[in-house]
Structures are given as structure tokens and as C-alpha cells.
GROMACS .gro file of C-alpha atoms in nm:
model
  220
    1VAL     CA    1   0.000   0.000   0.000
    2THR     CA    2   0.142   0.339  -0.095
    3ARG     CA    3   0.171   0.582   0.197
    4SER     CA    4   0.172   0.960   0.175
    5LEU     CA    5   0.482   1.160   0.267
    6ALA     CA    6   0.287   1.333   0.542
    7THR     CA    7   0.207   0.997   0.699
    8ILE     CA    8   0.567   0.885   0.670
    9ALA     CA    9   0.702   1.199   0.835
   10ALA     CA   10   0.449   1.177   1.119
   11ALA     CA   11   0.529   0.812   1.180
   12ALA     CA   12   0.907   0.853   1.174
   13THR     CA   13   1.053   0.708   1.491
   14THR     CA   14   1.428   0.758   1.457
   15ALA     CA   15   1.613   1.086   1.507
   16SER     CA   16   1.901   1.167   1.276
   17THR     CA   17   2.221   1.363   1.342
   18PHE     CA   18   2.368   1.524   1.032
   19SER     CA   19   2.725   1.634   0.972
   20THR     CA   20   2.790   1.942   0.761
   21PRO     CA   21   2.772   1.866   0.386
   22SER     CA   22   3.061   1.992   0.179
   23TYR     CA   23   3.055   2.227  -0.116
   24ALA     CA   24   3.354   2.165  -0.340
   25ALA     CA   25   3.412   2.408  -0.626
   26GLU     CA   26   3.493   2.228  -0.949
   27GLU     CA   27   3.566   2.349  -1.300
   28SER     CA   28   3.330   2.091  -1.445
   29THR     CA   29   3.071   2.160  -1.710
   30THR     CA   30   2.714   2.061  -1.784
   31THR     CA   31   2.562   2.018  -2.128
   32THR     CA   32   2.529   2.398  -2.147
   33SER     CA   33   2.895   2.463  -2.046
   34THR     CA   34   2.785   2.595  -1.708
   35THR     CA   35   3.052   2.606  -1.437
   36THR     CA   36   2.937   2.399  -1.141
   37PHE     CA   37   3.019   2.321  -0.782
   38THR     CA   38   2.966   1.986  -0.614
   39TYR     CA   39   2.726   1.940  -0.325
   40GLU     CA   40   2.838   1.633  -0.131
   41ASP     CA   41   2.660   1.471   0.161
   42PRO     CA   42   2.886   1.220   0.335
   43ASP     CA   43   2.607   1.111   0.571
   44TYR     CA   44   2.414   0.965   0.277
   45ASN     CA   45   2.703   0.913   0.035
   46PHE     CA   46   2.572   1.106  -0.263
   47ARG     CA   47   2.665   1.412  -0.466
   48ILE     CA   48   2.517   1.643  -0.727
   49GLN     CA   49   2.666   1.924  -0.932
   50VAL     CA   50   2.492   2.262  -0.920
   51PRO     CA   51   2.564   2.582  -1.114
   52SER     CA   52   2.827   2.788  -0.930
   53SER     CA   53   2.617   3.102  -0.970
   54TRP     CA   54   2.332   2.954  -0.764
   55GLU     CA   55   2.313   3.054  -0.398
   56ASN     CA   56   2.260   2.788  -0.130
   57THR     CA   57   2.105   2.779   0.217
   58GLU     CA   58   2.009   2.504   0.460
   59GLN     CA   59   1.696   2.493   0.675
   60LYS     CA   60   1.588   2.267   0.959
   61LEU     CA   61   1.222   2.168   0.924
   62SER     CA   62   0.969   2.010   1.157
   63GLY     CA   63   0.959   1.634   1.208
   64ARG     CA   64   1.339   1.597   1.220
   65ARG     CA   65   1.364   1.695   0.855
   66LYS     CA   66   1.600   1.929   0.674
   67ALA     CA   67   1.624   2.086   0.330
   68VAL     CA   68   1.907   2.242   0.132
   69PHE     CA   69   1.805   2.510  -0.119
   70PHE     CA   70   1.985   2.630  -0.433
   71THR     CA   71   1.846   2.943  -0.598
   72ASP     CA   72   1.932   3.122  -0.921
   73PRO     CA   73   1.949   3.493  -0.830
   74THR     CA   74   1.921   3.591  -1.196
   75SER     CA   75   1.574   3.435  -1.227
   76LYS     CA   76   1.381   3.687  -1.018
   77ASN     CA   77   1.050   3.806  -1.161
   78ALA     CA   78   0.909   4.160  -1.144
   79GLU     CA   79   0.800   4.098  -0.783
   80GLY     CA   80   1.149   3.987  -0.683
   81THR     CA   81   1.056   3.618  -0.650
   82VAL     CA   82   1.317   3.364  -0.761
   83GLU     CA   83   1.164   3.141  -1.029
   84THR     CA   84   1.446   2.890  -1.087
   85LEU     CA   85   1.564   2.688  -0.790
   86GLY     CA   86   1.649   2.346  -0.659
   87PHE     CA   87   1.635   2.176  -0.323
   88VAL     CA   88   1.737   1.856  -0.150
   89ALA     CA   89   1.486   1.739   0.111
   90TYR     CA   90   1.550   1.476   0.377
   91THR     CA   91   1.257   1.296   0.542
   92PRO     CA   92   1.312   1.018   0.799
   93VAL     CA   93   1.099   0.708   0.743
   94ARG     CA   94   0.996   0.411   0.953
   95ASP     CA   95   1.218   0.106   0.981
   96ASP     CA   96   0.981  -0.103   0.767
   97PHE     CA   97   1.058   0.117   0.465
   98THR     CA   98   1.349  -0.086   0.334
   99GLY     CA   99   1.337   0.003  -0.037
  100LEU     CA  100   1.164   0.217  -0.295
  101GLY     CA  101   0.903  -0.055  -0.336
  102SER     CA  102   0.775   0.037   0.011
  103PHE     CA  103   0.634   0.354  -0.147
  104GLY     CA  104   0.489   0.170  -0.448
  105SER     CA  105   0.595   0.145  -0.811
  106VAL     CA  106   0.737   0.446  -0.993
  107ASP     CA  107   0.398   0.506  -1.156
  108GLN     CA  108   0.214   0.480  -0.824
  109VAL     CA  109   0.450   0.729  -0.659
  110ALA     CA  110   0.412   0.961  -0.958
  111GLN     CA  111   0.036   0.978  -0.914
  112THR     CA  112  -0.005   0.957  -0.537
  113THR     CA  113   0.299   1.142  -0.402
  114ILE     CA  114   0.468   1.358  -0.667
  115LEU     CA  115   0.186   1.536  -0.849
  116PRO     CA  116   0.004   1.815  -0.662
  117LYS     CA  117  -0.322   1.714  -0.497
  118GLY     CA  118  -0.530   2.020  -0.579
  119GLU     CA  119  -0.827   1.813  -0.691
  120LEU     CA  120  -0.837   1.640  -0.354
  121ALA     CA  121  -0.865   1.982  -0.190
  122GLY     CA  122  -1.133   2.098  -0.432
  123LEU     CA  123  -0.886   2.295  -0.646
  124ASP     CA  124  -0.873   2.235  -1.021
  125ASP     CA  125  -0.498   2.246  -1.081
  126ALA     CA  126  -0.369   2.117  -1.413
  127SER     CA  127  -0.081   1.875  -1.360
  128LYS     CA  128   0.084   1.645  -1.611
  129MET     CA  129   0.347   1.376  -1.558
  130LEU     CA  130   0.579   1.382  -1.861
  131SER     CA  131   0.795   1.088  -1.760
  132ALA     CA  132   0.844   0.856  -1.464
  133VAL     CA  133   1.149   0.627  -1.478
  134SER     CA  134   1.306   0.384  -1.233
  135LYS     CA  135   1.687   0.356  -1.260
  136ASN     CA  136   2.001   0.365  -1.046
  137ASN     CA  137   1.801   0.275  -0.732
  138ALA     CA  138   1.596   0.592  -0.769
  139TYR     CA  139   1.276   0.719  -0.928
  140TYR     CA  140   1.315   1.005  -1.178
  141PHE     CA  141   1.019   1.233  -1.253
  142ASP     CA  142   0.964   1.509  -1.509
  143TYR     CA  143   0.633   1.691  -1.473
  144VAL     CA  144   0.444   2.017  -1.518
  145ALA     CA  145   0.194   2.165  -1.275
  146THR     CA  146  -0.026   2.472  -1.284
  147PRO     CA  147  -0.098   2.520  -0.914
  148VAL     CA  148  -0.419   2.675  -0.789
  149VAL     CA  149  -0.362   2.800  -0.436
  150PRO     CA  150  -0.581   2.967  -0.170
  151THR     CA  151  -0.557   3.344  -0.151
  152GLU     CA  152  -0.510   3.550   0.162
  153PRO     CA  153  -0.838   3.580   0.358
  154GLY     CA  154  -1.042   3.876   0.241
  155THR     CA  155  -0.880   3.911  -0.102
  156ALA     CA  156  -1.125   4.103  -0.319
  157SER     CA  157  -1.193   4.049  -0.688
  158SER     CA  158  -1.233   4.326  -0.947
  159SER     CA  159  -1.610   4.279  -0.925
  160GLY     CA  160  -1.613   4.338  -0.552
  161GLY     CA  161  -1.653   3.976  -0.445
  162THR     CA  162  -1.409   3.763  -0.248
  163VAL     CA  163  -1.145   3.562  -0.432
  164MET     CA  164  -1.084   3.221  -0.274
  165THR     CA  165  -0.809   3.089  -0.505
  166LYS     CA  166  -0.556   3.209  -0.759
  167THR     CA  167  -0.379   3.030  -1.043
  168LEU     CA  168  -0.001   3.047  -1.050
  169LYS     CA  169   0.222   3.028  -1.355
  170PRO     CA  170   0.273   2.677  -1.496
  171LEU     CA  171   0.580   2.527  -1.327
  172HIS     CA  172   0.817   2.262  -1.464
  173PHE     CA  173   0.972   2.015  -1.217
  174ARG     CA  174   1.244   1.752  -1.228
  175THR     CA  175   1.264   1.526  -0.923
  176ILE     CA  176   1.490   1.241  -0.808
  177PHE     CA  177   1.321   1.028  -0.540
  178THR     CA  178   1.539   0.780  -0.352
  179LEU     CA  179   1.580   0.599  -0.020
  180LEU     CA  180   1.927   0.620   0.133
  181PRO     CA  181   2.081   0.476   0.452
  182LEU     CA  182   2.224   0.716   0.708
  183LYS     CA  183   2.591   0.642   0.776
  184GLY     CA  184   2.631   0.450   1.102
  185SER     CA  185   2.257   0.384   1.128
  186ALA     CA  186   2.029   0.094   1.040
  187GLY     CA  187   1.752   0.325   0.924
  188ASN     CA  188   1.676   0.485   0.588
  189THR     CA  189   1.583   0.839   0.488
  190LEU     CA  190   1.375   0.956   0.193
  191VAL     CA  191   1.599   1.193  -0.004
  192THR     CA  192   1.446   1.396  -0.286
  193VAL     CA  193   1.631   1.625  -0.523
  194THR     CA  194   1.394   1.867  -0.698
  195LEU     CA  195   1.454   2.136  -0.960
  196GLN     CA  196   1.182   2.379  -1.060
  197THR     CA  197   1.125   2.679  -1.282
  198THR     CA  198   0.840   2.837  -1.470
  199GLU     CA  199   0.738   2.656  -1.787
  200GLU     CA  200   0.826   2.963  -1.991
  201ARG     CA  201   1.182   2.959  -1.855
  202TYR     CA  202   1.229   2.583  -1.886
  203LYS     CA  203   1.355   2.580  -2.246
  204ASP     CA  204   1.643   2.804  -2.139
  205VAL     CA  205   1.745   2.597  -1.834
  206LYS     CA  206   1.666   2.245  -1.955
  207GLY     CA  207   2.033   2.178  -2.027
  208VAL     CA  208   2.127   2.295  -1.679
  209PHE     CA  209   1.857   2.076  -1.523
  210ASP     CA  210   1.974   1.779  -1.732
  211GLY     CA  211   2.327   1.832  -1.602
  212VAL     CA  212   2.220   1.843  -1.236
  213VAL     CA  213   2.003   1.532  -1.271
  214ASP     CA  214   2.270   1.338  -1.461
  215SER     CA  215   2.535   1.431  -1.202
  216TYR     CA  216   2.350   1.255  -0.918
  217GLY     CA  217   2.546   0.960  -0.787
  218LYS     CA  218   2.752   0.815  -0.506
  219MET     CA  219   3.052   1.003  -0.370
  220LYS     CA  220   3.383   0.868  -0.498
   0.00000   0.00000   0.00000
């Protein structure tokens, strides 16, 4: 039976202690000749290469989770919001989650966990899974979503009524979904690497996204 990420996080029973990941500058190139640096996490023995011009921050989240963010400062819109970014999210799982199959097949995860659930909340968001592939002990997803989100309470429409939701720009996502063991521990952690941008920007950054996704692998 496929379980939701919210259920997994709530049921997590093991605390994790993380060492500081390293950021090693490298003169490597992606398919678009972009200079990159390497994000390495020795606790989970993986690495990815990210454009050197992207800024990075780390945040501790609730439920013993953490996330590392990479943002492209040149992608800000007229409101100053960054539109191209990536993040690595870490979510502890229960001991009975011993492999990706514990979440379901790649297609099941695509539909029940990855795509937005606006319809379940009564919101008519348009989401489309472009590809869902299982390889290298990970699930790889490529999808587009047009989120419909609640507005701030009391938001008025041009006709004088109250607006309950608003439609955001179509967003393009690339996600790596994998289960990795924590060094020195018997437990596993759900690690997801996600890249996102607006659909209108995607054609310009596709090569960069391809490079980041293709660079995912174990530390040497």
C-alpha cells in the first residue's frame, strides 16, 4: 500500500544527526557549459553538481527533517521572487521502509505522491506527468503543474466579491526520489532532489537541469 509523505514523516521514529555537507568548487561543465560546484553529503554518500552562480542555504524543518536550497538569483520576476531553484529534502521514514518498493511502483509514486493534490482539496490544478522512470536505485520524474492556491483571507476580486483561489504560472519540475541509509545507522531516509522553474523559462534551463540530474550519484 502506498503511503503519503505526510504519513511517513508523522510516523518517523528515529532521530538523525547530520554532519555538515561539503561544497567543493569544481571546473566541471554541464551540457550547457555551465561552471558547477559539487554538493556532497557524506552522511548519505551522494553528490550532485549545481551551477556555481546559484546561492545555497540550509533549513531545519519540523519532524526531524531538513532541506538544502539552491536558488538562481538571476531568475527573479518583477515581484522579486526567484523562479528557478532546486532543493534537496530529507525525510526520515519508519524502519519497515526498506526500499523504494515500500512507497509503491514508480507510476504509483508519480500519481499519489509527486503530483500536486489540488483536486483532492477541491482545487482544479492542471498537472501532467511527462515521464516517470526507475533507474540507479531511484525514481526520476519530469512533470508540469499549474498550481491553484488559496488566496489570503479577504482578497477582493475586481467585481467586488471575495477571491478564494488564484492560479499560479505553470511550473516545470524535475525530481529524483530515492531511499538512502544514514551512515552509522540501520535506518533509511527519503531523499528527494527537486529542480523547478516556470514553464516559460524551462527551455532556457533544460540543459542545466539535465546536467544536475545526470550528475546525481555516489561520492567517490
